Each structure stands twice: as structure tokens, then as C-alpha cells.
Amino acid sequence: MNRLRLVLVDTEGSINLGMILRLAANFSVKEIYLVSSRQYDQEEVKKYAVRADYLYDSLIRVSSIDDALAGCDIKVCTTAKSSEEDVLRSTISSAKLPELLSEYGSACLVFGRESTGLTREELSKCDITSAIPTSSEYPSLNLTNAVAIYLYELLSRNGELARELKVAQRDELEGAIAVFSQIAAEVMRDTNKITRAERAFRKMIYASSTTRTEVRIITHVLRRALRRIKLSKGIL
Amino acid sequence: MNRLRLVLVDTEGSINLGMILRLAANFSVKEIYLVSSRQYDQEEVKKYAVRADYLYDSLIRVSSIDDALAGCDIKVCTTAKSSEEDVLRSTISSAKLPELLSEYGSACLVFGRESTGLTREELSKCDITSAIPTSSEYPSLNLTNAVAIYLYELLSRNGELARELKVAQRDELEGAIAVFSQIAAEVMRDTNKITRAERAFRKMIYASSTTRTEVRIITHVLRRALRRIKLSKGIL
């Protein structure tokens, strides 16, 4: 990963926003998007940003999460709630992210509201969901503490883990996903199930550092499968 | 390290103290010593401790740092200022601490004041000084964010708290692979290509920590796709 974009969705507190600006300076984050139409107490934000108060003016404020995510090679949502049953909360540990993200040029890292986190719709706009391992009794971290831990993990703690293989480009991965979705739509009727299937496939392909060759092979098979299914359609 | 004691030296802010109590609950820290004779705004502390407010009453308040450090096998002070020339600030990276502390039964981890950190005398009571790698332009982290990062590094990221989602069993993964292979064999003729396709799919599913739910969804789609392809076979 050469570029990390921090995306804050509807951050509620001015103290938290200020502390996050300070963190951005501490860890040399260059891009911060804020998806929110809230009014913040500018004085309080700057007070808690301390010497990073100047960053308040370089916040990129947008009104939709889509605008904030545009152009990222991999989009990572964060949550305090993991689940084995829910494909949107099938989380990857923060500790595993550096190696995973090292395969992509740019990454978006998305944090939700202090009170309720990210909505399901917001989670579904990311490729993978990540969580910090915490006590199961009280898993919910303060927002800025969570941001601190992720920035530390991604930008600070590690020497690069060298990997030789280049992963596929985003459009190549999206190509495979699109064909898989079409197959899912051909073979199932329930829209919900189709969406879940696409998400499961999306996570699998993004989380496995798929190379260009691998994605080409997979897409080839899927495309042929789809064609066969479509051909059979009028006949059966 | 079997036991971690958090030692707070003269913490200045009630908000910070509250946020640190919450972190202690998030990362299951059992012992917190507070070296201070300050009065805190108990209401504010508990507000920022949120669901960990009960920990306020289990804080062990002592008047000297010696009392706080007594009995620890290794004593680690923290600082934002590293220096090659100053033996008290010849720091060890937070990232190297887990391996180092693993050699000791119990460890004390000491954090100083928000404004001025630990005094030289306090630093001299520790065995080593540690720092978090940060931007040289603005190295000083907010106190609670520094605590968050150390607790994450020492207690969470290496698996003590990591309750990883359970990945699917091997036979479940093999089930999906088998169906995919059958599809490949249906839609391609070249044995070599079929074998490569299976391998690409195998890598993707094994490398992405696929959960039971995800593999079930994927297999379901593939199985239906296969059925549709087979049905069409005699006909086309």
C-alpha cells in the first residue's frame, strides 16, 4: 500500500474529530475524508488536534460515502462486531491487514459513528471488514483509540513484508465479481441471497491477494459457466 | 509475560483517565496503578469510561512510583522522545516489546503526564524505555492513544485476545473446490487449463480465511451453476 485514505463517516464528537486530526499528523496521513453534514465545534476540534489544528482546513468534506471511497484500490470498513454468520461482519484482524494491504496501491480505511458504527449499507460498500481483537466482554473501543491502533498497525509498526507477486488490478477483480454475480442471479431468485453471495465472493477474491493470472483464469471459467447457463435458459 | 500492570503517573485529565479505564476493559487489563494525589472529576472520568466506569473503584492509588513498580519482573517506561545520546531515551520500539516481554513473568508499563511525560528520575526507575514509531514532525501522541497502541501491541494483536473467526473446515473448502473443478471440466476441454483453474480457485479459498457461512454460500451458487450446465448438456 502506497497511499492510505482515512474515511470518517458521520463522526459525532468534536473532541474525537480533533484527536483524530492529531493522529493523522502523528502518523503522516495525507488524506482525510469526512462524510458528514454535521456542524462541529471548531474551537474544540482544534483544541484537541493540538499542534495538528491546521489539518482542520484540509479535511475533505463530502456528502456521500461513495464520494469518499472513489478511486481506492481496496476499501476496508471497520467494526467492533464480528460474526461468522454475517458476510458483512466476517472480519479480518487488524494485525493481518498490513500484509494484505501491501498488495494494493491505495487503501481506504473507513470508521463509523461513535454510537452505532457503520450501517449495513455502508459496510456493503467496502470489500472487506476488519476488527481489532478485544475482550469479548467489552469489545467496543473509543473511536480515536481504534483509529490510533489501525494507523499504528498500518503505517508505523512494521518494516515492509516483501512479497514478489503483484496482485490484480481493481478492475480485473471487479470483472470476476461481476461475472460471478451474474451467475448467482441466474441460478438463484432471492435478491438477498444473490447479494450475500456476491459479497462472499468479493471478500474471498480481495482477501486472498489474487494475482492477475489467477483472476484471469477464474474469470475465464466463470464466463464460460455463465454462457452455458444462459444458452440453456431458453431450452430448459 | 503473564501479567501486565498499567502504571499511570500523575495523569492530568479526567477525560483521559476515563478513556484509559475503558481501554483497560477493552483489553482485559487487571491491574491499574495511579501515582497521583490529584482530585479528578469523578463524573467525567466515569462518563468517558462508559461501560468500564466500575473500574474507577478498583484503581490502585499510590503516592510514589516505587510503590507502583514493586514486584514487576520488568519495568518499561514510555516516552515520545527518543535519543541516541541519552541512555534514558535510548528507546525500544513498541513493536519489539512483545517478544522481549515474553521472557518475563510480569511487566509494568508506565505512562507519564500529558504535558511533560515522565521525569528523568521516573525514567531512571524503569529497566527500559519504549517509544511508538511516529512522524518526526509531530511525535507526541495523545496519552490515551499511546495507551491504546501499547495495549493492542502487548495484549491483543498477537493472539491473546484474538478470537479469530473460525474458518471453514477443510472438507467444506474441498467441497467447494470439487464443484468448481466440475464446472471447469464442463466448460473447458484442455486438462491443463482445468488443473490450473482448480489451483487458482483452491488458492483463493484457502488464502482468504473463508468462514463456514461464506463457503456454504459460494458452494451453493456453484452447485446450482453446475446443475444448470449439466442439464443443458444433452440438449445443446
CSV table of C-alpha atoms in Angstrom, one decimal:
chain,number,residue,atom,x,y,z
A,1,MET,CA,0.0,0.0,0.0
A,2,ASN,CA,1.5,3.3,-1.1
A,3,ARG,CA,-1.4,5.5,0.0
A,4,LEU,CA,-3.8,5.4,2.9
A,5,ARG,CA,-7.0,7.4,2.9
A,6,LEU,CA,-8.8,7.8,6.2
A,7,VAL,CA,-12.6,8.0,5.8
A,8,LEU,CA,-14.6,9.1,8.7
A,9,VAL,CA,-18.3,8.5,8.4
A,10,ASP,CA,-20.5,10.9,10.4
A,11,THR,CA,-18.1,11.3,13.3
A,12,GLU,CA,-20.2,12.6,16.2
A,13,GLY,CA,-17.9,14.3,18.6
A,14,SER,CA,-15.7,17.4,18.2
A,15,ILE,CA,-13.2,16.1,20.7
A,16,ASN,CA,-12.9,12.9,18.8
A,17,LEU,CA,-12.5,14.7,15.5
A,18,GLY,CA,-9.7,16.8,16.9
A,19,MET,CA,-7.9,13.8,18.4
A,20,ILE,CA,-8.1,12.1,15.0
A,21,LEU,CA,-6.5,15.1,13.3
A,22,ARG,CA,-3.7,14.9,15.8
A,23,LEU,CA,-3.3,11.2,15.0
A,24,ALA,CA,-3.2,12.0,11.3
A,25,ALA,CA,-0.2,14.2,11.9
A,26,ASN,CA,1.4,11.7,14.3
A,27,PHE,CA,1.3,9.1,11.6
A,28,SER,CA,1.7,11.3,8.5
A,29,VAL,CA,-1.7,10.5,7.0
A,30,LYS,CA,-2.2,12.8,4.0
A,31,GLU,CA,-5.8,12.2,3.0
A,32,ILE,CA,-8.8,12.5,5.4
A,33,TYR,CA,-12.3,12.4,4.1
A,34,LEU,CA,-15.2,13.3,6.4
A,35,VAL,CA,-18.6,12.1,5.3
A,36,SER,CA,-20.9,14.3,7.3
A,37,SER,CA,-23.2,17.3,7.2
A,38,ARG,CA,-22.8,17.9,11.0
A,39,GLN,CA,-21.7,21.2,12.5
A,40,TYR,CA,-18.6,20.7,14.7
A,41,ASP,CA,-17.4,23.0,17.4
A,42,GLN,CA,-14.4,24.2,15.6
A,43,GLU,CA,-12.7,25.6,18.6
A,44,GLU,CA,-13.0,22.2,20.4
A,45,VAL,CA,-11.8,20.3,17.4
A,46,LYS,CA,-8.7,22.5,17.1
A,47,LYS,CA,-8.0,22.3,20.9
A,48,TYR,CA,-7.9,18.5,20.7
A,49,ALA,CA,-6.0,18.5,17.5
A,50,VAL,CA,-3.3,20.5,19.4
A,51,ARG,CA,-0.4,21.1,17.0
A,52,ALA,CA,-2.3,19.5,14.2
A,53,ASP,CA,-5.1,22.1,14.3
A,54,TYR,CA,-4.1,23.3,10.8
A,55,LEU,CA,-5.4,20.0,9.4
A,56,TYR,CA,-8.9,21.0,10.1
A,57,ASP,CA,-8.9,23.1,7.0
A,58,SER,CA,-7.6,20.3,4.8
A,59,LEU,CA,-10.3,17.9,5.8
A,60,ILE,CA,-12.1,16.8,2.6
A,61,ARG,CA,-15.8,17.0,3.4
A,62,VAL,CA,-18.2,15.1,1.2
A,63,SER,CA,-21.8,14.2,1.5
A,64,SER,CA,-21.8,10.6,0.4
A,65,ILE,CA,-19.6,7.6,1.3
A,66,ASP,CA,-19.4,6.8,-2.4
A,67,ASP,CA,-17.5,10.1,-3.0
A,68,ALA,CA,-15.2,9.2,-0.1
A,69,LEU,CA,-14.4,5.8,-1.4
A,70,ALA,CA,-13.9,6.6,-5.1
A,71,GLY,CA,-10.5,5.7,-6.5
A,72,CYS,CA,-9.3,3.4,-3.7
A,73,ASP,CA,-7.8,0.0,-4.8
A,74,ILE,CA,-9.1,-1.7,-1.7
A,75,LYS,CA,-11.8,-0.5,0.7
A,76,VAL,CA,-11.7,-1.6,4.3
A,77,CYS,CA,-14.5,-1.0,6.7
A,78,THR,CA,-14.0,-1.3,10.4
A,79,THR,CA,-16.3,-2.7,13.1
A,80,ALA,CA,-16.4,-3.8,16.7
A,81,LYS,CA,-18.8,-6.6,15.9
A,82,SER,CA,-17.5,-9.7,14.2
A,83,SER,CA,-19.7,-12.6,13.2
A,84,GLU,CA,-19.2,-15.9,11.5
A,85,GLU,CA,-22.7,-16.0,10.1
A,86,ASP,CA,-22.9,-12.5,8.7
A,87,VAL,CA,-20.9,-12.0,5.5
A,88,LEU,CA,-20.7,-8.3,6.2
A,89,ARG,CA,-19.1,-8.9,9.6
A,90,SER,CA,-16.8,-11.8,8.6
A,91,THR,CA,-13.8,-9.8,9.8
A,92,ILE,CA,-10.1,-9.8,9.2
A,93,SER,CA,-8.0,-9.0,12.2
A,94,SER,CA,-6.2,-5.6,12.1
A,95,ALA,CA,-3.0,-7.5,12.6
A,96,LYS,CA,-3.4,-9.2,9.3
A,97,LEU,CA,-4.1,-6.0,7.3
A,98,PRO,CA,-0.6,-4.7,6.7
A,99,GLU,CA,0.4,-7.8,4.7
A,100,LEU,CA,-2.9,-7.9,2.9
A,101,LEU,CA,-2.9,-4.2,2.0
A,102,SER,CA,0.7,-4.3,0.9
A,103,GLU,CA,-0.7,-5.9,-2.3
A,104,TYR,CA,-2.7,-2.8,-3.2
A,105,GLY,CA,-1.7,0.6,-4.3
A,106,SER,CA,-4.1,2.6,-2.3
A,107,ALA,CA,-6.4,1.7,0.5
A,108,CYS,CA,-9.4,3.4,2.1
A,109,LEU,CA,-9.9,2.8,5.8
A,110,VAL,CA,-13.4,3.6,7.0
A,111,PHE,CA,-14.6,4.3,10.5
A,112,GLY,CA,-18.2,4.8,11.5
A,113,ARG,CA,-20.1,6.7,14.2
A,114,GLU,CA,-19.1,6.5,17.9
A,115,SER,CA,-22.6,5.4,18.8
A,116,THR,CA,-23.6,2.9,16.1
A,117,GLY,CA,-20.6,2.4,13.8
A,118,LEU,CA,-21.3,1.8,10.2
A,119,THR,CA,-24.7,0.8,8.7
A,120,ARG,CA,-25.1,-2.4,6.8
A,121,GLU,CA,-25.4,-0.4,3.6
A,122,GLU,CA,-22.1,1.4,4.4
A,123,LEU,CA,-20.4,-1.9,5.2
A,124,SER,CA,-21.6,-3.3,1.9
A,125,LYS,CA,-19.7,-0.6,0.0
A,126,CYS,CA,-16.4,-2.0,1.3
A,127,ASP,CA,-14.5,-5.0,0.0
A,128,ILE,CA,-13.6,-6.4,3.4
A,129,THR,CA,-14.4,-5.7,7.0
A,130,SER,CA,-11.8,-5.6,9.7
A,131,ALA,CA,-11.8,-5.7,13.5
A,132,ILE,CA,-9.3,-5.2,16.3
A,133,PRO,CA,-9.1,-8.2,18.7
A,134,THR,CA,-10.6,-7.1,22.0
A,135,SER,CA,-12.2,-8.5,25.1
A,136,SER,CA,-15.4,-10.2,24.2
A,137,GLU,CA,-17.0,-8.6,27.3
A,138,TYR,CA,-16.4,-5.1,26.2
A,139,PRO,CA,-15.2,-5.0,22.5
A,140,SER,CA,-16.2,-1.5,21.6
A,141,LEU,CA,-13.2,0.8,21.6
A,142,ASN,CA,-13.4,4.6,21.7
A,143,LEU,CA,-13.3,5.8,18.1
A,144,THR,CA,-10.0,7.7,18.3
A,145,ASN,CA,-8.3,4.7,20.1
A,146,ALA,CA,-9.4,2.5,17.3
A,147,VAL,CA,-8.1,4.9,14.7
A,148,ALA,CA,-4.8,5.1,16.6
A,149,ILE,CA,-4.4,1.3,16.6
A,150,TYR,CA,-5.1,1.0,12.9
A,151,LEU,CA,-2.8,3.8,11.9
A,152,TYR,CA,-0.1,2.3,14.1
A,153,GLU,CA,-0.6,-1.1,12.6
A,154,LEU,CA,-0.6,0.1,9.0
A,155,LEU,CA,1.8,2.9,9.0
A,156,SER,CA,4.1,2.7,11.9
A,157,ARG,CA,4.9,-0.6,13.4
A,158,ASN,CA,6.3,-2.6,10.6
A,159,GLY,CA,9.1,-2.9,8.2
A,160,GLU,CA,7.6,-3.9,4.8
A,161,LEU,CA,6.9,-7.6,4.3
A,162,ALA,CA,8.3,-8.1,0.9
A,163,ARG,CA,6.1,-10.0,-1.5
A,164,GLU,CA,7.0,-10.5,-5.1
A,165,LEU,CA,3.7,-11.3,-6.7
A,166,LYS,CA,1.7,-8.4,-7.9
A,167,VAL,CA,-2.0,-8.6,-7.3
A,168,ALA,CA,-4.5,-8.0,-9.9
A,169,GLN,CA,-5.9,-4.5,-10.5
A,170,ARG,CA,-9.2,-3.5,-9.1
A,171,ASP,CA,-10.9,-3.6,-12.5
A,172,GLU,CA,-9.8,-7.2,-13.1
A,173,LEU,CA,-11.1,-8.3,-9.7
A,174,GLU,CA,-14.3,-6.4,-10.3
A,175,GLY,CA,-14.6,-8.2,-13.6
A,176,ALA,CA,-14.5,-11.6,-11.9
A,177,ILE,CA,-17.0,-10.4,-9.3
A,178,ALA,CA,-19.4,-9.1,-12.0
A,179,VAL,CA,-19.5,-12.5,-13.8
A,180,PHE,CA,-19.9,-14.3,-10.5
A,181,SER,CA,-22.9,-12.1,-9.7
A,182,GLN,CA,-24.5,-12.7,-13.0
A,183,ILE,CA,-24.2,-16.5,-12.4
A,184,ALA,CA,-25.6,-16.1,-8.9
A,185,ALA,CA,-28.5,-14.1,-10.4
A,186,GLU,CA,-29.1,-16.8,-13.0
A,187,VAL,CA,-29.2,-19.7,-10.5
A,188,MET,CA,-30.9,-18.1,-7.6
A,189,ARG,CA,-34.0,-16.0,-7.3
A,190,ASP,CA,-33.8,-14.4,-3.8
A,191,THR,CA,-32.2,-10.9,-4.2
A,192,ASN,CA,-30.8,-11.1,-0.7
A,193,LYS,CA,-29.1,-14.4,-1.3
A,194,ILE,CA,-27.6,-13.1,-4.5
A,195,THR,CA,-26.2,-10.0,-2.7
A,196,ARG,CA,-24.8,-12.1,0.1
A,197,ALA,CA,-23.2,-14.4,-2.5
A,198,GLU,CA,-21.6,-11.6,-4.3
A,199,ARG,CA,-20.2,-10.2,-1.0
A,200,ALA,CA,-18.8,-13.5,0.0
A,201,PHE,CA,-17.1,-13.9,-3.4
A,202,ARG,CA,-15.9,-10.3,-3.2
A,203,LYS,CA,-14.3,-10.8,0.1
A,204,MET,CA,-12.7,-14.1,-1.0
A,205,ILE,CA,-11.1,-12.5,-4.1
A,206,TYR,CA,-10.0,-9.3,-2.3
A,207,ALA,CA,-8.7,-11.0,0.8
A,208,SER,CA,-6.7,-13.7,-1.0
A,209,SER,CA,-4.2,-11.4,-2.8
A,210,THR,CA,-5.3,-12.8,-6.1
A,211,THR,CA,-2.8,-12.3,-8.9
A,212,ARG,CA,-3.6,-11.1,-12.4
A,213,THR,CA,-3.2,-14.6,-13.7
A,214,GLU,CA,-5.4,-16.2,-11.1
A,215,VAL,CA,-8.2,-13.7,-11.6
A,216,ARG,CA,-8.0,-14.2,-15.4
A,217,ILE,CA,-8.3,-18.0,-15.0
A,218,ILE,CA,-11.1,-17.7,-12.5
A,219,THR,CA,-12.9,-15.2,-14.7
A,220,HIS,CA,-12.5,-17.4,-17.8
A,221,VAL,CA,-14.1,-20.3,-16.1
A,222,LEU,CA,-16.9,-18.2,-14.7
A,223,ARG,CA,-17.6,-16.6,-18.0
A,224,ARG,CA,-17.9,-19.9,-19.7
A,225,ALA,CA,-20.1,-21.2,-17.0
A,226,LEU,CA,-22.3,-18.2,-17.4
A,227,ARG,CA,-22.5,-18.6,-21.1
A,228,ARG,CA,-23.5,-22.2,-20.7
A,229,ILE,CA,-26.2,-21.3,-18.2
A,230,LYS,CA,-27.6,-18.6,-20.5
A,231,LEU,CA,-27.6,-20.8,-23.5
A,232,SER,CA,-29.5,-23.4,-21.6
A,233,LYS,CA,-32.1,-21.0,-20.5
A,234,GLY,CA,-34.5,-20.8,-23.3
A,235,ILE,CA,-34.3,-24.6,-23.7
A,236,LEU,CA,-34.9,-26.0,-20.3
B,1,MET,CA,4.7,-12.1,30.1
B,2,ASN,CA,1.8,-13.5,32.1
B,3,ARG,CA,0.8,-10.3,33.8
B,4,LEU,CA,0.7,-6.7,32.7
B,5,ARG,CA,0.4,-3.8,35.2
B,6,LEU,CA,-0.6,-0.4,33.8
B,7,VAL,CA,1.1,2.4,35.8
B,8,LEU,CA,-0.2,5.9,35.2
B,9,VAL,CA,2.0,8.7,36.6
B,10,ASP,CA,0.2,11.9,37.5
B,11,THR,CA,-2.4,11.7,34.7
B,12,GLU,CA,-3.7,15.2,34.3
B,13,GLY,CA,-7.1,14.9,32.6
B,14,SER,CA,-10.3,13.3,33.8
B,15,ILE,CA,-11.4,12.6,30.2
B,16,ASN,CA,-8.1,10.8,29.6
B,17,LEU,CA,-8.3,8.8,32.8
B,18,GLY,CA,-11.8,7.7,31.9
B,19,MET,CA,-10.8,6.7,28.4
B,20,ILE,CA,-7.9,4.7,29.8
B,21,LEU,CA,-10.3,2.8,32.1
B,22,ARG,CA,-12.4,1.9,29.1
B,23,LEU,CA,-9.2,0.7,27.3
B,24,ALA,CA,-8.4,-1.5,30.3
B,25,ALA,CA,-11.7,-3.2,29.9
B,26,ASN,CA,-11.3,-3.5,26.1
B,27,PHE,CA,-8.1,-5.3,26.6
B,28,SER,CA,-8.7,-7.1,29.8
B,29,VAL,CA,-6.1,-5.3,31.9
B,30,LYS,CA,-6.5,-6.4,35.5
B,31,GLU,CA,-4.1,-4.1,37.4
B,32,ILE,CA,-4.0,-0.3,37.1
B,33,TYR,CA,-1.9,1.8,39.4
B,34,LEU,CA,-2.4,5.5,39.6
B,35,VAL,CA,0.5,7.5,41.1
B,36,SER,CA,-1.1,10.8,41.9
B,37,SER,CA,-2.6,12.9,44.6
B,38,ARG,CA,-4.8,14.9,42.2
B,39,GLN,CA,-8.5,15.3,42.5
B,40,TYR,CA,-10.4,14.0,39.4
B,41,ASP,CA,-13.8,14.9,38.2
B,42,GLN,CA,-15.3,11.6,39.0
B,43,GLU,CA,-18.4,12.1,36.9
B,44,GLU,CA,-16.3,13.0,33.9
B,45,VAL,CA,-14.0,10.0,34.4
B,46,LYS,CA,-16.9,7.7,34.5
B,47,LYS,CA,-18.6,9.3,31.6
B,48,TYR,CA,-15.6,8.6,29.4
B,49,ALA,CA,-15.0,5.2,30.9
B,50,VAL,CA,-18.5,4.4,29.5
B,51,ARG,CA,-19.3,0.8,30.4
B,52,ALA,CA,-16.0,0.4,32.2
B,53,ASP,CA,-17.0,3.1,34.8
B,54,TYR,CA,-16.9,0.4,37.5
B,55,LEU,CA,-13.1,0.2,37.2
B,56,TYR,CA,-12.8,3.6,38.8
B,57,ASP,CA,-13.2,2.0,42.1
B,58,SER,CA,-10.6,-0.7,41.5
B,59,LEU,CA,-7.8,1.8,40.6
B,60,ILE,CA,-4.9,1.3,43.0
B,61,ARG,CA,-3.9,4.8,44.1
B,62,VAL,CA,-0.3,5.1,45.5
B,63,SER,CA,1.8,8.2,46.3
B,64,SER,CA,5.1,7.0,44.9
B,65,ILE,CA,6.2,5.4,41.7
B,66,ASP,CA,8.3,2.9,43.7
B,67,ASP,CA,5.1,1.5,45.2
B,68,ALA,CA,3.6,1.2,41.8
B,69,LEU,CA,6.6,-0.6,40.4
B,70,ALA,CA,7.2,-3.0,43.2
B,71,GLY,CA,7.1,-6.7,42.3
B,72,CYS,CA,7.3,-6.3,38.5
B,73,ASP,CA,9.8,-8.6,36.7
B,74,ILE,CA,10.5,-5.9,34.1
B,75,LYS,CA,9.6,-2.2,34.2
B,76,VAL,CA,9.0,-0.4,30.9
B,77,CYS,CA,8.7,3.4,30.8
B,78,THR,CA,7.2,5.1,27.7
B,79,THR,CA,8.2,8.3,26.0
B,80,ALA,CA,7.6,10.3,22.9
B,81,LYS,CA,11.2,11.5,22.8
B,82,SER,CA,13.9,9.1,21.7
B,83,SER,CA,17.5,10.0,21.6
B,84,GLU,CA,20.7,8.1,20.7
B,85,GLU,CA,22.7,10.2,23.0
B,86,ASP,CA,20.6,9.9,26.1
B,87,VAL,CA,20.6,6.5,27.8
B,88,LEU,CA,17.3,7.2,29.4
B,89,ARG,CA,15.8,7.8,26.0
B,90,SER,CA,17.5,5.1,24.1
B,91,THR,CA,14.2,3.6,23.2
B,92,ILE,CA,13.0,0.2,22.1
B,93,SER,CA,10.1,0.2,19.6
B,94,SER,CA,6.7,-0.8,20.8
B,95,ALA,CA,6.7,-3.4,18.1
B,96,LYS,CA,9.6,-5.2,19.6
B,97,LEU,CA,8.2,-5.3,23.1
B,98,PRO,CA,6.0,-8.5,22.9
B,99,GLU,CA,8.9,-10.7,22.1
B,100,LEU,CA,11.1,-9.0,24.7
B,101,LEU,CA,8.4,-9.2,27.5
B,102,SER,CA,7.6,-12.8,26.7
B,103,GLU,CA,10.7,-13.6,28.6
B,104,TYR,CA,9.4,-12.2,31.8
B,105,GLY,CA,6.6,-13.3,34.1
B,106,SER,CA,5.2,-9.8,34.9
B,107,ALA,CA,5.7,-6.4,33.3
B,108,CYS,CA,5.0,-2.9,34.4
B,109,LEU,CA,4.1,-0.4,31.6
B,110,VAL,CA,4.5,3.2,32.7
B,111,PHE,CA,2.9,6.3,31.2
B,112,GLY,CA,3.6,9.9,32.2
B,113,ARG,CA,1.8,13.2,32.2
B,114,GLU,CA,0.0,14.5,29.1
B,115,SER,CA,2.1,17.8,29.3
B,116,THR,CA,5.6,16.7,30.2
B,117,GLY,CA,5.7,12.9,30.2
B,118,LEU,CA,7.9,11.2,32.8
B,119,THR,CA,10.7,13.0,34.6
B,120,ARG,CA,14.3,11.8,34.3
B,121,GLU,CA,14.1,10.4,37.8
B,122,GLU,CA,11.0,8.4,36.9
B,123,LEU,CA,12.6,7.1,33.7
B,124,SER,CA,15.6,6.0,35.7
B,125,LYS,CA,13.4,3.7,37.8
B,126,CYS,CA,12.5,1.6,34.8
B,127,ASP,CA,14.6,-1.0,33.1
B,128,ILE,CA,13.9,0.1,29.6
B,129,THR,CA,12.3,3.0,27.8
B,130,SER,CA,10.0,2.3,24.9
B,131,ALA,CA,8.5,4.6,22.1
B,132,ILE,CA,6.0,4.2,19.4
B,133,PRO,CA,7.4,5.0,15.9
B,134,THR,CA,5.7,8.2,14.8
B,135,SER,CA,6.3,11.2,12.5
B,136,SER,CA,9.4,13.1,13.5
B,137,GLU,CA,7.5,16.3,12.8
B,138,TYR,CA,4.8,15.6,15.4
B,139,PRO,CA,5.8,12.6,17.6
B,140,SER,CA,3.8,13.3,20.6
B,141,LEU,CA,0.6,11.1,20.8
B,142,ASN,CA,-2.4,11.8,22.9
B,143,LEU,CA,-2.0,9.8,26.2
B,144,THR,CA,-5.0,7.5,25.7
B,145,ASN,CA,-4.0,6.8,22.1
B,146,ALA,CA,-0.5,5.8,23.2
B,147,VAL,CA,-2.0,3.5,25.9
B,148,ALA,CA,-4.3,2.1,23.2
B,149,ILE,CA,-1.4,1.2,20.9
B,150,TYR,CA,0.6,-0.4,23.7
B,151,LEU,CA,-2.2,-2.5,25.0
B,152,TYR,CA,-3.0,-3.6,21.5
B,153,GLU,CA,0.6,-4.5,20.8
B,154,LEU,CA,1.1,-6.4,24.0
B,155,LEU,CA,-2.3,-8.0,24.7
B,156,SER,CA,-4.3,-8.1,21.5
B,157,ARG,CA,-2.6,-8.3,18.2
B,158,ASN,CA,-0.6,-11.5,18.9
B,159,GLY,CA,-3.5,-13.6,19.7
B,160,GLU,CA,-4.0,-13.5,23.5
B,161,LEU,CA,-7.3,-11.7,22.9
B,162,ALA,CA,-7.6,-12.6,19.2
B,163,ARG,CA,-10.8,-14.5,18.9
B,164,GLU,CA,-10.4,-15.1,15.2
B,165,LEU,CA,-13.4,-16.1,13.4
B,166,LYS,CA,-13.4,-19.8,12.8
B,167,VAL,CA,-12.6,-20.6,9.2
B,168,ALA,CA,-14.4,-23.4,7.5
B,169,GLN,CA,-13.2,-27.0,7.9
B,170,ARG,CA,-11.0,-28.5,5.2
B,171,ASP,CA,-13.8,-30.8,4.0
B,172,GLU,CA,-16.1,-27.8,3.5
B,173,LEU,CA,-13.5,-26.0,1.5
B,174,GLU,CA,-12.7,-29.1,-0.5
B,175,GLY,CA,-16.4,-29.4,-1.3
B,176,ALA,CA,-16.5,-26.0,-2.9
B,177,ILE,CA,-13.3,-26.7,-4.8
B,178,ALA,CA,-14.7,-30.0,-6.1
B,179,VAL,CA,-17.8,-28.3,-7.5
B,180,PHE,CA,-15.7,-25.6,-9.1
B,181,SER,CA,-13.5,-28.2,-10.7
B,182,GLN,CA,-16.5,-30.0,-12.1
B,183,ILE,CA,-17.7,-26.7,-13.6
B,184,ALA,CA,-14.2,-26.1,-15.1
B,185,ALA,CA,-14.3,-29.6,-16.6
B,186,GLU,CA,-17.7,-28.9,-18.1
B,187,VAL,CA,-16.8,-25.6,-19.7
B,188,MET,CA,-13.2,-26.3,-20.8
B,189,ARG,CA,-11.5,-29.1,-22.6
B,190,ASP,CA,-7.8,-28.6,-22.0
B,191,THR,CA,-6.8,-30.7,-19.0
B,192,ASN,CA,-4.0,-28.4,-18.2
B,193,LYS,CA,-6.3,-25.4,-18.1
B,194,ILE,CA,-8.7,-27.2,-15.9
B,195,THR,CA,-6.0,-28.1,-13.4
B,196,ARG,CA,-4.7,-24.5,-13.4
B,197,ALA,CA,-8.2,-23.2,-12.8
B,198,GLU,CA,-8.7,-25.6,-9.9
B,199,ARG,CA,-5.4,-24.5,-8.4
B,200,ALA,CA,-6.3,-20.8,-8.7
B,201,PHE,CA,-9.7,-21.4,-7.0
B,202,ARG,CA,-8.0,-23.5,-4.3
B,203,LYS,CA,-5.6,-20.8,-3.5
B,204,MET,CA,-8.3,-18.1,-3.4
B,205,ILE,CA,-10.5,-20.0,-1.0
B,206,TYR,CA,-7.6,-21.2,1.3
B,207,ALA,CA,-5.9,-17.8,1.3
B,208,SER,CA,-8.9,-15.8,2.3
B,209,SER,CA,-9.8,-17.3,5.7
B,210,THR,CA,-13.2,-18.3,4.3
B,211,THR,CA,-15.8,-18.9,7.0
B,212,ARG,CA,-18.3,-21.7,7.1
B,213,THR,CA,-21.1,-19.3,6.1
B,214,GLU,CA,-19.1,-17.9,3.2
B,215,VAL,CA,-18.1,-21.3,1.8
B,216,ARG,CA,-21.6,-22.5,2.1
B,217,ILE,CA,-22.9,-19.6,0.1
B,218,ILE,CA,-20.3,-19.9,-2.6
B,219,THR,CA,-20.8,-23.7,-2.8
B,220,HIS,CA,-24.5,-23.2,-3.1
B,221,VAL,CA,-24.1,-20.9,-6.1
B,222,LEU,CA,-21.5,-23.1,-7.8
B,223,ARG,CA,-23.6,-26.3,-7.3
B,224,ARG,CA,-26.6,-24.6,-8.9
B,225,ALA,CA,-24.5,-23.4,-11.7
B,226,LEU,CA,-23.1,-26.9,-12.3
B,227,ARG,CA,-26.6,-28.4,-12.3
B,228,ARG,CA,-27.7,-25.9,-14.8
B,229,ILE,CA,-24.7,-26.6,-17.0
B,230,LYS,CA,-25.3,-30.3,-16.8
B,231,LEU,CA,-28.9,-30.1,-17.6
B,232,SER,CA,-28.1,-28.1,-20.7
B,233,LYS,CA,-25.6,-30.6,-21.9
B,234,GLY,CA,-27.6,-33.2,-23.7
B,235,ILE,CA,-29.7,-30.5,-25.2
B,236,LEU,CA,-27.2,-28.1,-26.8
